[in-house]
């Protein structure tokens, strides 16, 4: 009679746990990437605003 080792019955549970852990990691990484993208957009917008401010000051100085 062949018996199945007990660790084989635990394999589906372990696999499911690994898959769930990987999914959570991917969600966390995606959220971090969204945060990085938001920060980059804010920095880009800030630079654009600074350049626009410089151009405005230059135009006002020419008018004076």
PDB file of C-alpha atoms in Angstrom:
ATOM      1  CA  UNK A   1       0.000   0.000   0.000  1.00  0.00           C
ATOM      2  CA  UNK A   2       1.336   3.388  -0.975  1.00  0.00           C
ATOM      3  CA  UNK A   3       0.992   6.229   1.474  1.00  0.00           C
ATOM      4  CA  UNK A   4       1.151   9.857   0.516  1.00  0.00           C
ATOM      5  CA  UNK A   5       3.548  11.859   2.650  1.00  0.00           C
ATOM      6  CA  UNK A   6       1.836  14.488   4.769  1.00  0.00           C
ATOM      7  CA  UNK A   7       3.841  17.331   3.232  1.00  0.00           C
ATOM      8  CA  UNK A   8       2.121  16.779  -0.139  1.00  0.00           C
ATOM      9  CA  UNK A   9      -1.234  17.621   1.395  1.00  0.00           C
ATOM     10  CA  UNK A  10       0.265  20.915   2.577  1.00  0.00           C
ATOM     11  CA  UNK A  11       1.613  21.835  -0.865  1.00  0.00           C
ATOM     12  CA  UNK A  12      -1.591  23.421  -2.245  1.00  0.00           C
ATOM     13  CA  UNK A  13      -1.872  25.560   0.897  1.00  0.00           C
ATOM     14  CA  UNK A  14       1.788  26.590   0.676  1.00  0.00           C
ATOM     15  CA  UNK A  15       1.411  27.381  -3.025  1.00  0.00           C
ATOM     16  CA  UNK A  16      -1.703  29.440  -2.362  1.00  0.00           C
ATOM     17  CA  UNK A  17       0.112  31.329   0.399  1.00  0.00           C
ATOM     18  CA  UNK A  18       3.045  32.055  -1.955  1.00  0.00           C
ATOM     19  CA  UNK A  19       0.684  33.278  -4.666  1.00  0.00           C
ATOM     20  CA  UNK A  20      -1.171  35.543  -2.221  1.00  0.00           C
ATOM     21  CA  UNK A  21       2.116  36.914  -0.924  1.00  0.00           C
ATOM     22  CA  UNK A  22       3.268  37.664  -4.476  1.00  0.00           C
ATOM     23  CA  UNK A  23      -0.018  39.404  -5.269  1.00  0.00           C
ATOM     24  CA  UNK A  24       0.317  41.571  -2.159  1.00  0.00           C
ATOM     25  CA  UNK A  25       3.899  42.420  -3.117  1.00  0.00           C
ATOM     26  CA  UNK A  26       2.815  43.409  -6.621  1.00  0.00           C
ATOM     27  CA  UNK A  27       0.034  45.609  -5.227  1.00  0.00           C
ATOM     28  CA  UNK A  28       2.493  47.281  -2.861  1.00  0.00           C
ATOM     29  CA  UNK A  29       5.009  47.845  -5.664  1.00  0.00           C
ATOM     30  CA  UNK A  30       2.273  49.279  -7.901  1.00  0.00           C
ATOM     31  CA  UNK A  31       1.239  51.717  -5.167  1.00  0.00           C
ATOM     32  CA  UNK A  32       4.865  52.768  -4.675  1.00  0.00           C
ATOM     33  CA  UNK A  33       5.188  53.340  -8.427  1.00  0.00           C
ATOM     34  CA  UNK A  34       2.017  55.451  -8.456  1.00  0.00           C
ATOM     35  CA  UNK A  35       3.466  57.545  -5.632  1.00  0.00           C
ATOM     36  CA  UNK A  36       6.765  57.997  -7.501  1.00  0.00           C
ATOM     37  CA  UNK A  37       4.859  59.041 -10.635  1.00  0.00           C
ATOM     38  CA  UNK A  38       2.831  61.585  -8.642  1.00  0.00           C
ATOM     39  CA  UNK A  39       6.013  63.034  -7.135  1.00  0.00           C
ATOM     40  CA  UNK A  40       7.617  63.306 -10.577  1.00  0.00           C
ATOM     41  CA  UNK A  41       4.514  65.039 -11.974  1.00  0.00           C
ATOM     42  CA  UNK A  42       4.554  67.538  -9.111  1.00  0.00           C
ATOM     43  CA  UNK A  43       8.259  68.257  -9.642  1.00  0.00           C
ATOM     44  CA  UNK A  44       7.699  68.705 -13.380  1.00  0.00           C
ATOM     45  CA  UNK A  45       4.756  71.036 -12.742  1.00  0.00           C
ATOM     46  CA  UNK A  46       6.808  73.019 -10.234  1.00  0.00           C
ATOM     47  CA  UNK A  47       9.622  73.475 -12.774  1.00  0.00           C
ATOM     48  CA  UNK A  48       7.134  74.575 -15.417  1.00  0.00           C
ATOM     49  CA  UNK A  49       5.606  77.079 -12.997  1.00  0.00           C
ATOM     50  CA  UNK A  50       9.055  78.435 -12.136  1.00  0.00           C
ATOM     51  CA  UNK A  51       9.910  78.857 -15.827  1.00  0.00           C
ATOM     52  CA  UNK A  52       6.576  80.590 -16.451  1.00  0.00           C
ATOM     53  CA  UNK A  53       7.238  82.896 -13.511  1.00  0.00           C
ATOM     54  CA  UNK A  54      10.668  83.819 -14.916  1.00  0.00           C
ATOM     55  CA  UNK A  55       9.159  84.527 -18.329  1.00  0.00           C
ATOM     56  CA  UNK A  56       6.461  86.687 -16.741  1.00  0.00           C
ATOM     57  CA  UNK A  57       9.011  88.672 -14.739  1.00  0.00           C
ATOM     58  CA  UNK A  58      11.084  89.184 -17.881  1.00  0.00           C
ATOM     59  CA  UNK A  59       8.042  90.367 -19.845  1.00  0.00           C
ATOM     60  CA  UNK A  60       7.036  92.751 -17.052  1.00  0.00           C
ATOM     61  CA  UNK A  61      10.588  94.098 -16.852  1.00  0.00           C
ATOM     62  CA  UNK A  62      10.556  94.806 -20.596  1.00  0.00           C
ATOM     63  CA  UNK A  63       7.276  96.718 -20.227  1.00  0.00           C
ATOM     64  CA  UNK A  64       8.610  98.946 -17.428  1.00  0.00           C
TER      65      UNK A  64
END
